[in-house]
mmCIF file of C-alpha atoms and ligand atoms in Angstrom:
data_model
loop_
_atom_site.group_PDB
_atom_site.id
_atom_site.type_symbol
_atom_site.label_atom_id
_atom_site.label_comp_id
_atom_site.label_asym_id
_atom_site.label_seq_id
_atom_site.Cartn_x
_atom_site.Cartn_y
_atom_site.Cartn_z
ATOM 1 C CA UNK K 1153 70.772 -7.110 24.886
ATOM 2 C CA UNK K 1154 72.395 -8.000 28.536
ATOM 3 C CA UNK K 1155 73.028 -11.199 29.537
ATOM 4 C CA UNK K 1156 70.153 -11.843 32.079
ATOM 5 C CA UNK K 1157 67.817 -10.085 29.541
ATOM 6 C CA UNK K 1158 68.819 -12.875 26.802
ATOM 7 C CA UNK K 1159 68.517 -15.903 29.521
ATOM 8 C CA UNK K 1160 65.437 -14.815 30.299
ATOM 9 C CA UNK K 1161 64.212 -14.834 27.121
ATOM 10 C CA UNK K 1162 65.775 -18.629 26.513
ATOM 11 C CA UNK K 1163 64.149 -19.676 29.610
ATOM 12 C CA UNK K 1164 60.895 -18.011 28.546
ATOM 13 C CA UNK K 1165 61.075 -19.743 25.160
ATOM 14 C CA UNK K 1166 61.736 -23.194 26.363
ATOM 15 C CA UNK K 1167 58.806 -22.656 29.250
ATOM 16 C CA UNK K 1168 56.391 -22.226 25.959
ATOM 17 C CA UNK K 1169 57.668 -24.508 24.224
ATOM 18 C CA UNK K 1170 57.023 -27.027 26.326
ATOM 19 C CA UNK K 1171 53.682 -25.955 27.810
ATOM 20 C CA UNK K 1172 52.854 -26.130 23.849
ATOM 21 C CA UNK K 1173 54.663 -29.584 23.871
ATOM 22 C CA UNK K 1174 52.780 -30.615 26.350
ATOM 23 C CA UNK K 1175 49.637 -29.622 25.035
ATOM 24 C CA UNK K 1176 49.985 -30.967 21.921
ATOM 25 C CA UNK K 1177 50.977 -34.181 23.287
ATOM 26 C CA UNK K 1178 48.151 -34.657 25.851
ATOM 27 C CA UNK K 1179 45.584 -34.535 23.154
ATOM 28 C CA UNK K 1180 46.604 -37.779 22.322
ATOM 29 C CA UNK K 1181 46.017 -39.124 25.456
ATOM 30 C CA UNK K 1182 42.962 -39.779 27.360
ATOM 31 C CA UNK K 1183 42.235 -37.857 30.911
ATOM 32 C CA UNK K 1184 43.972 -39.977 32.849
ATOM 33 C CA UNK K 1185 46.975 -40.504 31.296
ATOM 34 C CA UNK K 1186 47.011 -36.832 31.026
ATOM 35 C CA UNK K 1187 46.892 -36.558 34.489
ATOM 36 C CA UNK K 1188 49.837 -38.093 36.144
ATOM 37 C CA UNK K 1189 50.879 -38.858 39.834
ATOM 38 C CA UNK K 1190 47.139 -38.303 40.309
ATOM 39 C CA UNK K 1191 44.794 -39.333 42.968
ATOM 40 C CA UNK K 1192 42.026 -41.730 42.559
ATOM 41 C CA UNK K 1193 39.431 -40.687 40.134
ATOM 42 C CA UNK K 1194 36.046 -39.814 41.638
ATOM 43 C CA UNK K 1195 34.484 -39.066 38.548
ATOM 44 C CA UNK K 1196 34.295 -42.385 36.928
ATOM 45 C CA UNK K 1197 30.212 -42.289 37.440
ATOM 46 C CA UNK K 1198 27.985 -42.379 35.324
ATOM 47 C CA UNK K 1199 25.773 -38.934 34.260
ATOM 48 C CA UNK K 1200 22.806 -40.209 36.632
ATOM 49 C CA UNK K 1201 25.059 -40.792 39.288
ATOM 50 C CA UNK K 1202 26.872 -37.870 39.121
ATOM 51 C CA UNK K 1203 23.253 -35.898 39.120
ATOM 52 C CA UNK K 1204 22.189 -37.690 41.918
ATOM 53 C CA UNK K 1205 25.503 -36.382 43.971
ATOM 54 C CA UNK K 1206 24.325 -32.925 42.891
ATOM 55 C CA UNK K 1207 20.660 -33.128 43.839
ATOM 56 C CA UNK K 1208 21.496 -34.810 46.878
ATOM 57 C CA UNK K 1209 23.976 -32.126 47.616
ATOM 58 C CA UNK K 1210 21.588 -29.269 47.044
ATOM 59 C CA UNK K 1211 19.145 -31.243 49.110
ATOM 60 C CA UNK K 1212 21.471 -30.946 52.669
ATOM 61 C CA UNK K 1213 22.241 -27.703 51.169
ATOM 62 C CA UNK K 1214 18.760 -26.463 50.981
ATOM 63 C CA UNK K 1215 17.674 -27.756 54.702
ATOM 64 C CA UNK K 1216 20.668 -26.187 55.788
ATOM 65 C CA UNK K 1217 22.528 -29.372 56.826
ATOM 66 C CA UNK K 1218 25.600 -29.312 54.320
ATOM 67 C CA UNK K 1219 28.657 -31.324 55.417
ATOM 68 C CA UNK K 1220 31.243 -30.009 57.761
ATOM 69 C CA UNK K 1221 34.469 -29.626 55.159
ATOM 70 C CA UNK K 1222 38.049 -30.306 56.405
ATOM 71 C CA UNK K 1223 38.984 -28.000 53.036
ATOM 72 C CA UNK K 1224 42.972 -28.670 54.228
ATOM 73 C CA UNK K 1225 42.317 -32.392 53.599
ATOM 74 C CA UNK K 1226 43.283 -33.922 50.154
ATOM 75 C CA UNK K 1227 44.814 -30.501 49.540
ATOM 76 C CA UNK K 1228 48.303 -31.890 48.606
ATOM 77 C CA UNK K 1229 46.534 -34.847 46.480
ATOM 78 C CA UNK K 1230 44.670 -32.075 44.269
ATOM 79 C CA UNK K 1231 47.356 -30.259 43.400
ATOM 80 C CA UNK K 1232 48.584 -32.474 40.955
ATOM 81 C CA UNK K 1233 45.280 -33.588 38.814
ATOM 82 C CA UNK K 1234 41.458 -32.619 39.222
ATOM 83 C CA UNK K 1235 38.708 -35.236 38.343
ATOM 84 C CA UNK K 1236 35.297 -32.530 38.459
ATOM 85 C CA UNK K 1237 31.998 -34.977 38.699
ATOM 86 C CA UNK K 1238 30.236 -31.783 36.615
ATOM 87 C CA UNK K 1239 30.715 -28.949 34.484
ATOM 88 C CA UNK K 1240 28.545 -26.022 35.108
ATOM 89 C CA UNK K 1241 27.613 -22.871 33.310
ATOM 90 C CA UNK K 1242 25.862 -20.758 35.786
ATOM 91 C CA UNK K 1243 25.302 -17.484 36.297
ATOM 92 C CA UNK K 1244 27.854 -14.898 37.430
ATOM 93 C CA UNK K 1245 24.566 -13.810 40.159
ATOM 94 C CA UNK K 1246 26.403 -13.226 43.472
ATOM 95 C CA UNK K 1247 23.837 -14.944 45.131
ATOM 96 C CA UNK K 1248 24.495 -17.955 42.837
ATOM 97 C CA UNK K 1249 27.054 -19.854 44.277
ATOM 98 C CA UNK K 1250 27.391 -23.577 42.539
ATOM 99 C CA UNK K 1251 29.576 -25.402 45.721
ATOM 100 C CA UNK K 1252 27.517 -24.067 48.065
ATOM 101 C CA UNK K 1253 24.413 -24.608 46.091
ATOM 102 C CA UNK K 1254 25.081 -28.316 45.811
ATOM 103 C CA UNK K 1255 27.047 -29.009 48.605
ATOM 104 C CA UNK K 1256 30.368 -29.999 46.798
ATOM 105 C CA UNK K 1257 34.101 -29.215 47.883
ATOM 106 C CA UNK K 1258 36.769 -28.269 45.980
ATOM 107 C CA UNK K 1259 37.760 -30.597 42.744
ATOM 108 C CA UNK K 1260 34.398 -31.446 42.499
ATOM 109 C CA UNK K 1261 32.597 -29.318 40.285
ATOM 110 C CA UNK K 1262 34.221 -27.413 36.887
ATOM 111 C CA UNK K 1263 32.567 -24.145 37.006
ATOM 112 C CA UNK K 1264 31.907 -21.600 33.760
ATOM 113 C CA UNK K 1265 29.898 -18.352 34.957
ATOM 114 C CA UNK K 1266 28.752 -15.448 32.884
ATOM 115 C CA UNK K 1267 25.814 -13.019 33.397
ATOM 116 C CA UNK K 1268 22.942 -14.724 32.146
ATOM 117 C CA UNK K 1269 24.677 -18.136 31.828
ATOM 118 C CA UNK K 1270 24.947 -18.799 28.449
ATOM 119 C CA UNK K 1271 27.767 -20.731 26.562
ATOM 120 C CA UNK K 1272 30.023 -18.578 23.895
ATOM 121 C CA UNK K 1273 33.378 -20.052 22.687
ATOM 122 C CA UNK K 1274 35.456 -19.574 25.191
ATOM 123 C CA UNK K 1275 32.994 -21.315 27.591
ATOM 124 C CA UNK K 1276 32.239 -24.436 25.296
ATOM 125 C CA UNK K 1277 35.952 -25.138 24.588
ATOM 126 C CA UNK K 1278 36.602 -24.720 28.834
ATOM 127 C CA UNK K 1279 33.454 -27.479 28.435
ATOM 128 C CA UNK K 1280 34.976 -29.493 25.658
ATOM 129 C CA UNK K 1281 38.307 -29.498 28.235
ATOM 130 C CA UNK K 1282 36.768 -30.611 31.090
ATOM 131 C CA UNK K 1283 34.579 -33.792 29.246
ATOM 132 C CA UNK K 1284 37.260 -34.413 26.927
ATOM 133 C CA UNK K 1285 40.665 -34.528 28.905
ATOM 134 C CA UNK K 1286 38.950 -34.500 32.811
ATOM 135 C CA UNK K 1287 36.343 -36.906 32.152
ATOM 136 C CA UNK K 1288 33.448 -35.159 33.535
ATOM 137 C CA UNK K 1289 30.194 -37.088 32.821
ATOM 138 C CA UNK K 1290 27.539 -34.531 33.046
ATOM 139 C CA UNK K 1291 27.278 -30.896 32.373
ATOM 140 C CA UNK K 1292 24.619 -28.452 34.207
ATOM 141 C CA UNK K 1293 23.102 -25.377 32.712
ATOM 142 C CA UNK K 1294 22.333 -23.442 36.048
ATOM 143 C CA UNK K 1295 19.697 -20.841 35.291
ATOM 144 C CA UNK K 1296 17.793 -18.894 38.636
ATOM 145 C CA UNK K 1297 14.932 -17.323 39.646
ATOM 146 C CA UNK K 1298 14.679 -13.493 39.527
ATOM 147 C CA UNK K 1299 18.118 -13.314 36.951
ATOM 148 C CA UNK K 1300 18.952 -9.551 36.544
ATOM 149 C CA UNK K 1301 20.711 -10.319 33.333
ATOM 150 C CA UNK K 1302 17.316 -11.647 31.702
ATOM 151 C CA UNK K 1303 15.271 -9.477 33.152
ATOM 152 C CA UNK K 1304 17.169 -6.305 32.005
ATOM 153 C CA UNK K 1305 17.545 -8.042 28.236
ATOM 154 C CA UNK K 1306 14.080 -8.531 28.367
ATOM 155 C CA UNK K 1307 13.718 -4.538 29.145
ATOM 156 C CA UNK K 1308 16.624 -3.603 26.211
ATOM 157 C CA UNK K 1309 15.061 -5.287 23.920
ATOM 158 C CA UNK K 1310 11.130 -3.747 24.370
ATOM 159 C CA UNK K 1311 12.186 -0.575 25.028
ATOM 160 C CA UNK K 1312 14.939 -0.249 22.584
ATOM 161 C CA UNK K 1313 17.582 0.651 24.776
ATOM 162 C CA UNK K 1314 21.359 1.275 24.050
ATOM 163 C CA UNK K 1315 23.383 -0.329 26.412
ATOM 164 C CA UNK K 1316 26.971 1.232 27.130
ATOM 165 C CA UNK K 1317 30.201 -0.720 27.179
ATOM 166 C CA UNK K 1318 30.624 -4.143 25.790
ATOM 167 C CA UNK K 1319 26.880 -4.811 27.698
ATOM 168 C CA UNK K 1320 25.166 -5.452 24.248
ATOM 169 C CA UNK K 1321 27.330 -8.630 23.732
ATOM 170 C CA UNK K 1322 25.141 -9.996 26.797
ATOM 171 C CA UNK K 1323 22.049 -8.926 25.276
ATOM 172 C CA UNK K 1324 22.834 -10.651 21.830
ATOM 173 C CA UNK K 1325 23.740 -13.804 23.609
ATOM 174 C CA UNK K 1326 20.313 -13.930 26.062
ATOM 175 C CA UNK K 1327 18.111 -12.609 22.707
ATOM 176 C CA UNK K 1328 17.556 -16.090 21.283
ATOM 177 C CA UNK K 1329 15.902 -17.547 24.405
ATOM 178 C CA UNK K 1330 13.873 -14.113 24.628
ATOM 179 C CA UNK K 1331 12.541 -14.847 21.422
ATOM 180 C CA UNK K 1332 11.260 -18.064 22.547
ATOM 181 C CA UNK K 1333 9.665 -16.757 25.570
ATOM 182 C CA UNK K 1334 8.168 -14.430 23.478
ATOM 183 C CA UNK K 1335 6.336 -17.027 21.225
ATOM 184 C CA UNK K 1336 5.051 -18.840 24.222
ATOM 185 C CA UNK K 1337 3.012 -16.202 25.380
ATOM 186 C CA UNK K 1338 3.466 -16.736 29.426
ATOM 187 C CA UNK K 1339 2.473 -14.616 31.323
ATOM 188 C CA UNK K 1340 5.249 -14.730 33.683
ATOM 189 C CA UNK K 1341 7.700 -13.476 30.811
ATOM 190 C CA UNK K 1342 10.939 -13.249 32.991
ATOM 191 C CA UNK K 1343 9.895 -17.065 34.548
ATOM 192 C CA UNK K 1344 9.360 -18.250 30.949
ATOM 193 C CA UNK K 1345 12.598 -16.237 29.505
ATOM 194 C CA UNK K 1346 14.518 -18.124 32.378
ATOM 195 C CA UNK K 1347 13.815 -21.576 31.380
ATOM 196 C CA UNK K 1348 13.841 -20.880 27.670
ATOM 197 C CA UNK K 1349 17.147 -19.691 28.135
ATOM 198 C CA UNK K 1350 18.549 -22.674 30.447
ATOM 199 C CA UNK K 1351 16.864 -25.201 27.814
ATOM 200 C CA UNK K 1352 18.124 -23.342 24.577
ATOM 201 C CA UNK K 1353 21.720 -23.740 25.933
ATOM 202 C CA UNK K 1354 21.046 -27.212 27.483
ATOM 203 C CA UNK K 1355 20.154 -28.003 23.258
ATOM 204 C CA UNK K 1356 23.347 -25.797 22.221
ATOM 205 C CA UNK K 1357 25.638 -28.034 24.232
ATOM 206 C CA UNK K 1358 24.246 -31.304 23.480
ATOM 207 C CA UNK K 1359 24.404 -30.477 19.828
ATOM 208 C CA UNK K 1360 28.148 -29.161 19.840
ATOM 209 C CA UNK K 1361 30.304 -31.424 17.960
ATOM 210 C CA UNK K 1362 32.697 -32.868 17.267
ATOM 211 C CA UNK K 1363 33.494 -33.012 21.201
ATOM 212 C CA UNK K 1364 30.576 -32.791 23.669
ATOM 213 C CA UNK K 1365 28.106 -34.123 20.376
ATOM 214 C CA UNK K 1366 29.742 -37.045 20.649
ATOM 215 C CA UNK K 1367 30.274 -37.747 24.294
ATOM 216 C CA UNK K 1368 26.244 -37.309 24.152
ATOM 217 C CA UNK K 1369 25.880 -39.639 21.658
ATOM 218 C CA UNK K 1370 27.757 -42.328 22.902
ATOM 219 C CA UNK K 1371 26.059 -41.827 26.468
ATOM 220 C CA UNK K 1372 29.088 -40.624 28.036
ATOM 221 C CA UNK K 1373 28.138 -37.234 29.070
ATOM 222 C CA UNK K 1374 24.565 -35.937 29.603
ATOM 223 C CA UNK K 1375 23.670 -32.352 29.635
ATOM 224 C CA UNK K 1376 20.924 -31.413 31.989
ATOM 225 C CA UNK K 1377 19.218 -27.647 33.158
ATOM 226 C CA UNK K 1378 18.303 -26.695 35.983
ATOM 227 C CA UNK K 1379 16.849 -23.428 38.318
ATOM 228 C CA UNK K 1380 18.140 -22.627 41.397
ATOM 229 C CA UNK K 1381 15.381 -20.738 43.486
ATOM 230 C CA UNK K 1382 16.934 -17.835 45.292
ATOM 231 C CA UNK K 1383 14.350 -17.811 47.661
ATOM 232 C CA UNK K 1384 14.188 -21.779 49.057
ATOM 233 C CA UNK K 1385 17.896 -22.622 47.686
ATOM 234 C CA UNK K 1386 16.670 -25.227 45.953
ATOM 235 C CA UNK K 1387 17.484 -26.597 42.371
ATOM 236 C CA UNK K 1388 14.985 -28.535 40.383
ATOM 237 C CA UNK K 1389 15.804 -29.725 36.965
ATOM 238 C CA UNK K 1390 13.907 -28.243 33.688
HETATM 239 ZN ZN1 ZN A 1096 21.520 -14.236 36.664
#
């Protein structure tokens, strides 16, 4: 082994070691504390508050009259610690775009998208993160009208179609609110598929202990859905 070789290997061992360090330490410590050298926190609202920044947001947003952003100020202060007011999981839709959506800059809102936006492991523990050790006080499930990712699981699963790829994982995770939609009987079945799908994950997170369970319990953190209309740009909560 050369020389450089071997001190790059020490230097790559002591760089995990403390990231782990670090790690391990700060979850002993609340958000805060976690955060050091860090800017004021903006995100010591409560949920309501926190919604009402949203829907007031997506209000300016949806009458085309969202604030002018100076996105160079407060760059510096972010770097070193983010306080998000909300965690979302929305849709990866293109035309789905949470900041925009709700008028919010950058360090406001902690954002988990996926096709169909559900919540899977990885996206509950980048959840459990952002309420346990940023402090974020509400959590959105951002469904939206005319969701290709419904609408073709709806499709998959009536016409018994084999999807290529790892595509079937998205089906499994959409099935249980198609299931739902199915028992209701609407006659709108991709509308009713929608919501059943926001609300079943809306349930999923509020039950899912022992981190965001509790921060619900305790009134800390609520977890609301809502649909984002394409169309108007407006989000109303479901
Ligand atoms: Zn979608």
């Amino acid at each position: 082994m050369c020389d450089q070789h071997a001190v790059s290997l020490t230097r790559r061992r002591l760089l995990a070691t403390g990231l782990a360090g670090a790690f391990v330490g700060g979850l002993a410590l609340p958000a805060a504390a976690l955060q050091s050298g860090s800017p004021a926190a903006q995100n010591t609202i409560s949920p309501d508050d926190a919604l009402k920044r949203l829907l007031e947001g997506n209000a300016r947003y949806a009458s085309n009259s969202s604030q002018n952003r100076d996105y160079s100020a407060g760059r510096v202060a972010r770097s070193s610690a983010q306080y998000p007011i909300a965690g979302l999981v929305s849709c990866a839709d293109a035309r789905v775009a949470p900041e925009l959506a709700f008028d919010q800059g950058p360090g406001d809102l902690f954002v988990v998208r996926v096709a169909g936006n559900f919540v899977n492991g990885d996206g509950l523990a980048s959840l459990e993160y952002g309420v346990k050790f940023l402090g974020m006080p509400l959590i959105v499930v951002l469904g939206h009208s005319n969701c290709g990712a419904v609408a073709a699981t709806i499709k998959v699963l009536k016409d018994g179609i084999a999807l290529p790829g790892h595509l079937p994982q998205l089906v499994a995770a959409i099935k249980p609110a198609i299931d739902r939609a199915e028992k209701a009987k609407a006659s709108d079945a991709l509308a009713e598929a929608t919501l059943q799908n926001i609300r079943y994950n809306v349930r999923k997170l509020e039950k899912a202990g022992p981190i965001i369970a509790d921060f619900v319990a305790k009134g800390k953190v609520k977890v609301v859905g809502g649909l984002y209309d394409i169309a108007t740009g407006r989000v109303s909560l479901v």
